CSV table of C-alpha atoms in Angstrom, one decimal:
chain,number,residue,atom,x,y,z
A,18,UNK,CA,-26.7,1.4,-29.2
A,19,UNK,CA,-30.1,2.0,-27.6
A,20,UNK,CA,-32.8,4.0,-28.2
A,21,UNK,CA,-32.1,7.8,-27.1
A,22,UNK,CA,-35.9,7.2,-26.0
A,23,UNK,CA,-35.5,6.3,-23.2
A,24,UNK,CA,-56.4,8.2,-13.8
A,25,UNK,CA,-57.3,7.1,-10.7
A,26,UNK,CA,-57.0,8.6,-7.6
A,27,UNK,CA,-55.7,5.9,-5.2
A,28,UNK,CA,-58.4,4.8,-2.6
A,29,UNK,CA,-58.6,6.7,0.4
A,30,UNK,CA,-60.9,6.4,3.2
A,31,UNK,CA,-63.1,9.0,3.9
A,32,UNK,CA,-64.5,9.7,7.7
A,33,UNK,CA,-67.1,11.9,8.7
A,34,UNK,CA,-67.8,13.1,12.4
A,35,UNK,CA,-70.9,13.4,13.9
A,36,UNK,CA,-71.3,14.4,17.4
A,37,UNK,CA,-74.5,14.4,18.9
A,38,UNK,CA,-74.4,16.1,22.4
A,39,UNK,CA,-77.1,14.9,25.3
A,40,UNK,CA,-79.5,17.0,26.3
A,41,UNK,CA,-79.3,18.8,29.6
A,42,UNK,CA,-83.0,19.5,31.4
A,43,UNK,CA,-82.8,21.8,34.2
A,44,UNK,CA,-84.8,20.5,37.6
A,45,UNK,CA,-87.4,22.9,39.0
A,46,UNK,CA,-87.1,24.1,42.5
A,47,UNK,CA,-87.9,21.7,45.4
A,48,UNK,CA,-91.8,21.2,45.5
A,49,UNK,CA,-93.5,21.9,42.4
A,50,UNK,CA,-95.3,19.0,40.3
A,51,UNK,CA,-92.8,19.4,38.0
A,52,UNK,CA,-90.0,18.4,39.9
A,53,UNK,CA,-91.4,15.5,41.2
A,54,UNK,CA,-92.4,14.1,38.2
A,55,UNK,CA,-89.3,15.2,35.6
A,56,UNK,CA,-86.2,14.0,37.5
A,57,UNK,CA,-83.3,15.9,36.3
A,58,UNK,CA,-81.2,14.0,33.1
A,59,UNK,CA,-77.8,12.9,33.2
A,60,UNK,CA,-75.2,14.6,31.7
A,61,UNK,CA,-74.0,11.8,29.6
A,62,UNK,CA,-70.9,12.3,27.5
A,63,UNK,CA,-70.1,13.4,24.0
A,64,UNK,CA,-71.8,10.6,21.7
A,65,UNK,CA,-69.5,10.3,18.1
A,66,UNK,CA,-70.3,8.2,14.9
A,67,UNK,CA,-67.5,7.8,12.4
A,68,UNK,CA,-69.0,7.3,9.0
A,69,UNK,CA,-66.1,5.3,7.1
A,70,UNK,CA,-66.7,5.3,3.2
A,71,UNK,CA,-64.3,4.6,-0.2
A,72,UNK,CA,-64.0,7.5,-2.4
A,73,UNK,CA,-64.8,6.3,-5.9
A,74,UNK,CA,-61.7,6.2,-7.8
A,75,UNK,CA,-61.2,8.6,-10.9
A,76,UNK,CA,-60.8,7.5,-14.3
A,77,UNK,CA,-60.3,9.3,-17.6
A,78,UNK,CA,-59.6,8.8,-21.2
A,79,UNK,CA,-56.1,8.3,-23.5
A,80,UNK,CA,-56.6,8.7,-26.6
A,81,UNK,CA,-54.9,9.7,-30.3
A,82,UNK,CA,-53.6,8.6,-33.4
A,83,UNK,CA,-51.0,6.6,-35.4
A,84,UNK,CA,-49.1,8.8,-37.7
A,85,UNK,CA,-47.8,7.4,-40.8
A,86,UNK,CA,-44.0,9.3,-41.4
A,87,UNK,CA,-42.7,7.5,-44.0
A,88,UNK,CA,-44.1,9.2,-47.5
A,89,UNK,CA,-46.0,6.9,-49.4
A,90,UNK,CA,-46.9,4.4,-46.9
A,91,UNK,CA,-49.8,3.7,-44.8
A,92,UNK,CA,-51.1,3.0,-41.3
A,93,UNK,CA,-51.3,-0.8,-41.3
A,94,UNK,CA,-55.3,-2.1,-41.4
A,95,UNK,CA,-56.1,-3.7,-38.0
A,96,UNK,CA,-53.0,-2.7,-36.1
A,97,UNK,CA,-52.9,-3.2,-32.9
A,98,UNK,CA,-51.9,-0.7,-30.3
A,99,UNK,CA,-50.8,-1.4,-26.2
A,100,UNK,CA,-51.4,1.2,-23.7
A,101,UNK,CA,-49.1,0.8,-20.4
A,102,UNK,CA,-49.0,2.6,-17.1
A,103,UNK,CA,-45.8,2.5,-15.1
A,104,UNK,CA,-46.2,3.8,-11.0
A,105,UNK,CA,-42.5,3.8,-10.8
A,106,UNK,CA,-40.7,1.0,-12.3
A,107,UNK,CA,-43.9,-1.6,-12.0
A,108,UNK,CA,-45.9,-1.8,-14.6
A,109,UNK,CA,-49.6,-2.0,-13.6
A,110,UNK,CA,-51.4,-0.8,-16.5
A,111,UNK,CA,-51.1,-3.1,-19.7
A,112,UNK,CA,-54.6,-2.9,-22.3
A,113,UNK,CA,-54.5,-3.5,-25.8
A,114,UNK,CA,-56.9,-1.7,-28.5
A,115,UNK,CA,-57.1,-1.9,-32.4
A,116,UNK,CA,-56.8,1.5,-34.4
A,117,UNK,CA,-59.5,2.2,-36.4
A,118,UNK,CA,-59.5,3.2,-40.2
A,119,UNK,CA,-58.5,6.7,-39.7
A,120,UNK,CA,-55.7,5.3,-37.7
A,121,UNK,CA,-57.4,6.7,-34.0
A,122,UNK,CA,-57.7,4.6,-30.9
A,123,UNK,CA,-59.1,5.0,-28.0
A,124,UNK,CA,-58.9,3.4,-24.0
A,125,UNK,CA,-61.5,4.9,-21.4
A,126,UNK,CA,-62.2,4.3,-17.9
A,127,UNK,CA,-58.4,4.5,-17.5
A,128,UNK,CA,-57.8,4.8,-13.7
A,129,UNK,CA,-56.0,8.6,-13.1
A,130,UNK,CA,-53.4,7.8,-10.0
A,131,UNK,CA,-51.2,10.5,-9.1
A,132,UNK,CA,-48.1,10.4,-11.1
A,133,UNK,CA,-48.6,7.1,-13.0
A,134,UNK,CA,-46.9,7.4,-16.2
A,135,UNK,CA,-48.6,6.1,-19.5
A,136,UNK,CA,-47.5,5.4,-23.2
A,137,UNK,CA,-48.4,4.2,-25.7
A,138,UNK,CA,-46.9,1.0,-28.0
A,139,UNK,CA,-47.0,-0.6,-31.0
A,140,UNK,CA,-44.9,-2.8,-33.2
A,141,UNK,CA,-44.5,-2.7,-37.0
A,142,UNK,CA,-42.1,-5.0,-39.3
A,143,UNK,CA,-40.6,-6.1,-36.4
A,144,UNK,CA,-39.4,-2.5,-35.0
A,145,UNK,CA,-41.4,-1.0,-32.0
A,146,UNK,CA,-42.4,2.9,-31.6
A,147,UNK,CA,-43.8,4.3,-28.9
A,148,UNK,CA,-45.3,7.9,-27.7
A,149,UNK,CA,-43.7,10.4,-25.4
A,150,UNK,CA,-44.6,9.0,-21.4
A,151,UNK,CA,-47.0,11.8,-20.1
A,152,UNK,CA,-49.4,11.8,-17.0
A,153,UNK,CA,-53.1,11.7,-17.5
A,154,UNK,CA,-54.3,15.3,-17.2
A,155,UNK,CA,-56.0,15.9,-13.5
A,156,UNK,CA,-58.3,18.5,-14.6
A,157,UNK,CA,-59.9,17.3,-17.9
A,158,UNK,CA,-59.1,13.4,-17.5
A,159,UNK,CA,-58.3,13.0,-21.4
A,160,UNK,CA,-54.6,12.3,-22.5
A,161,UNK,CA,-54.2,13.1,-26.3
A,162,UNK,CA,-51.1,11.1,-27.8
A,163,UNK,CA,-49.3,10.8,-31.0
A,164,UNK,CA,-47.8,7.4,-32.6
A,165,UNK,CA,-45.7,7.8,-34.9
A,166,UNK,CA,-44.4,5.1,-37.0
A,167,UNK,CA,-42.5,4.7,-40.2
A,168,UNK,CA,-41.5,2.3,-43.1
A,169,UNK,CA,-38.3,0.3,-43.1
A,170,UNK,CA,-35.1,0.3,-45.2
A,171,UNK,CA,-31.6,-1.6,-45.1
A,172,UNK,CA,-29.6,0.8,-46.9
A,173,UNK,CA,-27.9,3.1,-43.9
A,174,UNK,CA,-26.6,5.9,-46.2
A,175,UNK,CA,-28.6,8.4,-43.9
A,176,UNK,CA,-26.9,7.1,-40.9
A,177,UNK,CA,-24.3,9.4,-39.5
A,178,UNK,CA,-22.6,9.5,-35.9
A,179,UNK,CA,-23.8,12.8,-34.4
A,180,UNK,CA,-21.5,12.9,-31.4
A,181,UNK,CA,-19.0,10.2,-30.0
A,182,UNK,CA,-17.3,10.6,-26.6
A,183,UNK,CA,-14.3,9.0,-26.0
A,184,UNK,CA,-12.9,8.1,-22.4
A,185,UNK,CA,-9.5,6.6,-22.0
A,186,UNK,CA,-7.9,5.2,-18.7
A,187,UNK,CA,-5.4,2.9,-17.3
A,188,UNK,CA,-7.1,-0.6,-16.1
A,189,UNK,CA,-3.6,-1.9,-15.3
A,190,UNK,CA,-0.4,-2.1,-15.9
A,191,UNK,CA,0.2,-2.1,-19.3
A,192,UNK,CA,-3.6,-1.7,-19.7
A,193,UNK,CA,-5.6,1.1,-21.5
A,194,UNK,CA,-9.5,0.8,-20.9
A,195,UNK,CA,-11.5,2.4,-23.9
A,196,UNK,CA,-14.7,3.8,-23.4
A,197,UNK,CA,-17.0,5.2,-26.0
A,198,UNK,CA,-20.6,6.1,-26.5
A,199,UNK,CA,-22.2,7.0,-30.0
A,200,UNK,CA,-25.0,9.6,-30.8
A,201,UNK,CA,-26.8,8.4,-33.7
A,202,UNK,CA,-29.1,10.5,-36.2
A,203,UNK,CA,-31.0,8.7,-39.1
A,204,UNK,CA,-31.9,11.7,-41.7
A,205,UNK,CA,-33.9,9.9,-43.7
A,206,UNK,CA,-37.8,9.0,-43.1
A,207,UNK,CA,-37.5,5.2,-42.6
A,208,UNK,CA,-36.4,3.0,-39.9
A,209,UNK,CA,-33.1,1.4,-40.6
A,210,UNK,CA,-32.7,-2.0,-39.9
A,211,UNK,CA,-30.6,-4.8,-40.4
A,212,UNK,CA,-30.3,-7.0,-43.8
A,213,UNK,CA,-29.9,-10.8,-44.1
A,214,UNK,CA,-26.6,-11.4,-42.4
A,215,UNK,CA,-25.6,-7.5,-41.4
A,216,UNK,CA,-26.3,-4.7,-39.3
A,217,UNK,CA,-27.3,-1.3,-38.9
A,218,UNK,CA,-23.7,-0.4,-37.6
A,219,UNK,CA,-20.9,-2.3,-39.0
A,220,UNK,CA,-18.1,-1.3,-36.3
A,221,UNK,CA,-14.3,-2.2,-36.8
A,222,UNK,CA,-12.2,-2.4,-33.7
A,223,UNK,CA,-8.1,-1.6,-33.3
A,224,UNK,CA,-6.2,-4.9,-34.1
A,225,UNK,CA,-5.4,-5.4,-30.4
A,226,UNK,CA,-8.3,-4.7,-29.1
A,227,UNK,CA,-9.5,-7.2,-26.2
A,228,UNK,CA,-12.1,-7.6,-23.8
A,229,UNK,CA,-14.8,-6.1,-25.4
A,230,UNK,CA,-18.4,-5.4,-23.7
A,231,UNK,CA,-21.7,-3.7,-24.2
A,232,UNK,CA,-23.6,-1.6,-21.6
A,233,UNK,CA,-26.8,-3.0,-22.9
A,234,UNK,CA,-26.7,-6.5,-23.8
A,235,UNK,CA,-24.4,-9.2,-24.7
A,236,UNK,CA,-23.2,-10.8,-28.5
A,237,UNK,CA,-25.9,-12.7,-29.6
A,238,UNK,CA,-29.8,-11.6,-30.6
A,239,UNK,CA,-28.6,-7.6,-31.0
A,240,UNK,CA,-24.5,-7.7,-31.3
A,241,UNK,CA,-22.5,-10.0,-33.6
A,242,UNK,CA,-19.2,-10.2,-33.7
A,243,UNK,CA,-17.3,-10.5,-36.8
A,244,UNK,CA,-13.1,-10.7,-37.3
A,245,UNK,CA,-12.6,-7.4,-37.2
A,246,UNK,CA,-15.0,-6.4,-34.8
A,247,UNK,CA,-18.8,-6.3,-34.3
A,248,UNK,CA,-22.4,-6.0,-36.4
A,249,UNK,CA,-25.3,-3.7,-34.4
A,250,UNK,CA,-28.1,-5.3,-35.4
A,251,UNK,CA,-30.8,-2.6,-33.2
A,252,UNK,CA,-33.1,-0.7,-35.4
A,253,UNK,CA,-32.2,3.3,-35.8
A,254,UNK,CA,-35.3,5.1,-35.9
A,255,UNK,CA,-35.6,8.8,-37.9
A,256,UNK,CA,-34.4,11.8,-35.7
A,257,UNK,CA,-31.8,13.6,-34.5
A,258,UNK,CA,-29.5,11.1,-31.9
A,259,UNK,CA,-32.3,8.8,-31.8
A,260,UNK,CA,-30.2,6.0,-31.0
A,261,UNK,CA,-27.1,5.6,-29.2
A,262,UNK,CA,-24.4,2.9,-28.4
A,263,UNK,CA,-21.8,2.1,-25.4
A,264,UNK,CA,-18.8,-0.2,-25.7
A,265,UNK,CA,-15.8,-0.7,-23.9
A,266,UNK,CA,-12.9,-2.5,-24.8
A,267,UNK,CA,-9.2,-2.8,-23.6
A,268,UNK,CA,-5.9,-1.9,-25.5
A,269,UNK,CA,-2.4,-2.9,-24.7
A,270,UNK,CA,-0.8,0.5,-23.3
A,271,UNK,CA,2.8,1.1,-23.8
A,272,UNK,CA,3.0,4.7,-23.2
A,273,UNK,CA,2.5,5.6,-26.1
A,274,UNK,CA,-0.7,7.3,-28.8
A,275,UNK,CA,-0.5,5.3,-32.2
């Protein structure tokens, strides 16, 4: 189960023109001082400059606040919060700040590129929240953003599978593939997360189940897997489907639904 999650203007060149044409003077008629003296100029051609400069790139502000939304608990003192900018899939914007009493932070001179994507991150008892990914504004450089952040709890009581799709399909002969993916809510206001030796979801598998898989990740730091099946150890995080899970696994298929 995974999380449901889930400026500056790039440097251009600029080039100005200027054409300075020569200056034609007319010859006087055969004979006078004039024309003896003041040879007619040459028409020389169009003389052009190209001024080449940098434009200076833009840069604004992201700033906001870490929101407590657990009742009765605080904004930790002194925590730290990471601001990242993503053009695309690479990552080129990674600054770190600390919150201040009120729980605000603050990052200026934050270059403003065209469609780079920011959020911002911060980790607390082990379980990382994040802001919603938005662009830095063009017109008033500032990016106001809300962290929200809650307390933790073991006991999944408020846990509940909000949807579950099911996909069934023969593999083989005598195969069944089993496909399912999980919509998780957490109704509470705390962060579930494992205990000592369990996990968030506690999933039990048919008896012949075989071949079992994850779409994100493999048994060991998130899944465990346990004789009757598996332990999700990834926090769930308050909300409506704010987490979801994909497995697949393979049953024997005789023709038959047991």
């Amino acid at each position: 189960r995974n999380l449901a999650l889930v400026g500056s203007m790039p440097q251009t060149e600029a080039a100005t023109t200027l054409a300075v044409e020569a200056t034609v003077i007319e010859a006087e008629p055969s004979g006078s001082p004039e024309a003896e003296s003041t040879p007619a100029a040459e028409v020389g051609p169009t003389l052009q400059s190209t001024l080449e400069g940098t434009a200076e790139a833009a840069r604004g502000t992201v700033r906001g606040s870490v929101v407590q939304g657990t009742s009765g608990e605080a904004v930790p003192l002194g925590l730290e919060v990471t601001l990242h900018g993503f053009d695309g899939q690479a990552e080129v914007v990674n600054a770190t700040s600390t919150v201040g009493r009120d729980g605000s932070f603050l990052f200026e001179g934050v270059e403003s590129v065209p469609g780079r994507l920011f959020v911002v991150t911060t980790e607390v008892d082990g379980v990382l929240y994040g802001t919603e990914t938005a662009l830095l504004a063009d017109t008033s450089g500032v990016l106001d953003q809300t962290l929200l952040i809650f307390g933790t709890t073991t006991d999944p009581s408020q846990l509940r599978i909000s949807r579950m799709h099911l996909l069934l399909s023969p593999a083989a002969e005598g195969v069944l593939e089993v496909i399912q993916l999980w919509l998780v809510s957490n109704d509470g206001d705390r962060t579930v997360v494992a205990g000592d030796g369990d996990g968030v979801l506690n999933v039990v598998l048919p008896e012949s189940a075989f071949g079992l898989a994850f779409e994100d990740g493999t048994p060991g730091a998130r899944f465990t897997l346990t004789e009757k099946g598996f332990r999700d150890r990834e926090p769930v995080r308050p909300g409506t489907m704010s987490a979801q899970l994909v497995l697949s696994y393979s049953l024997p298929n005789d023709g038959r639904l047991h």
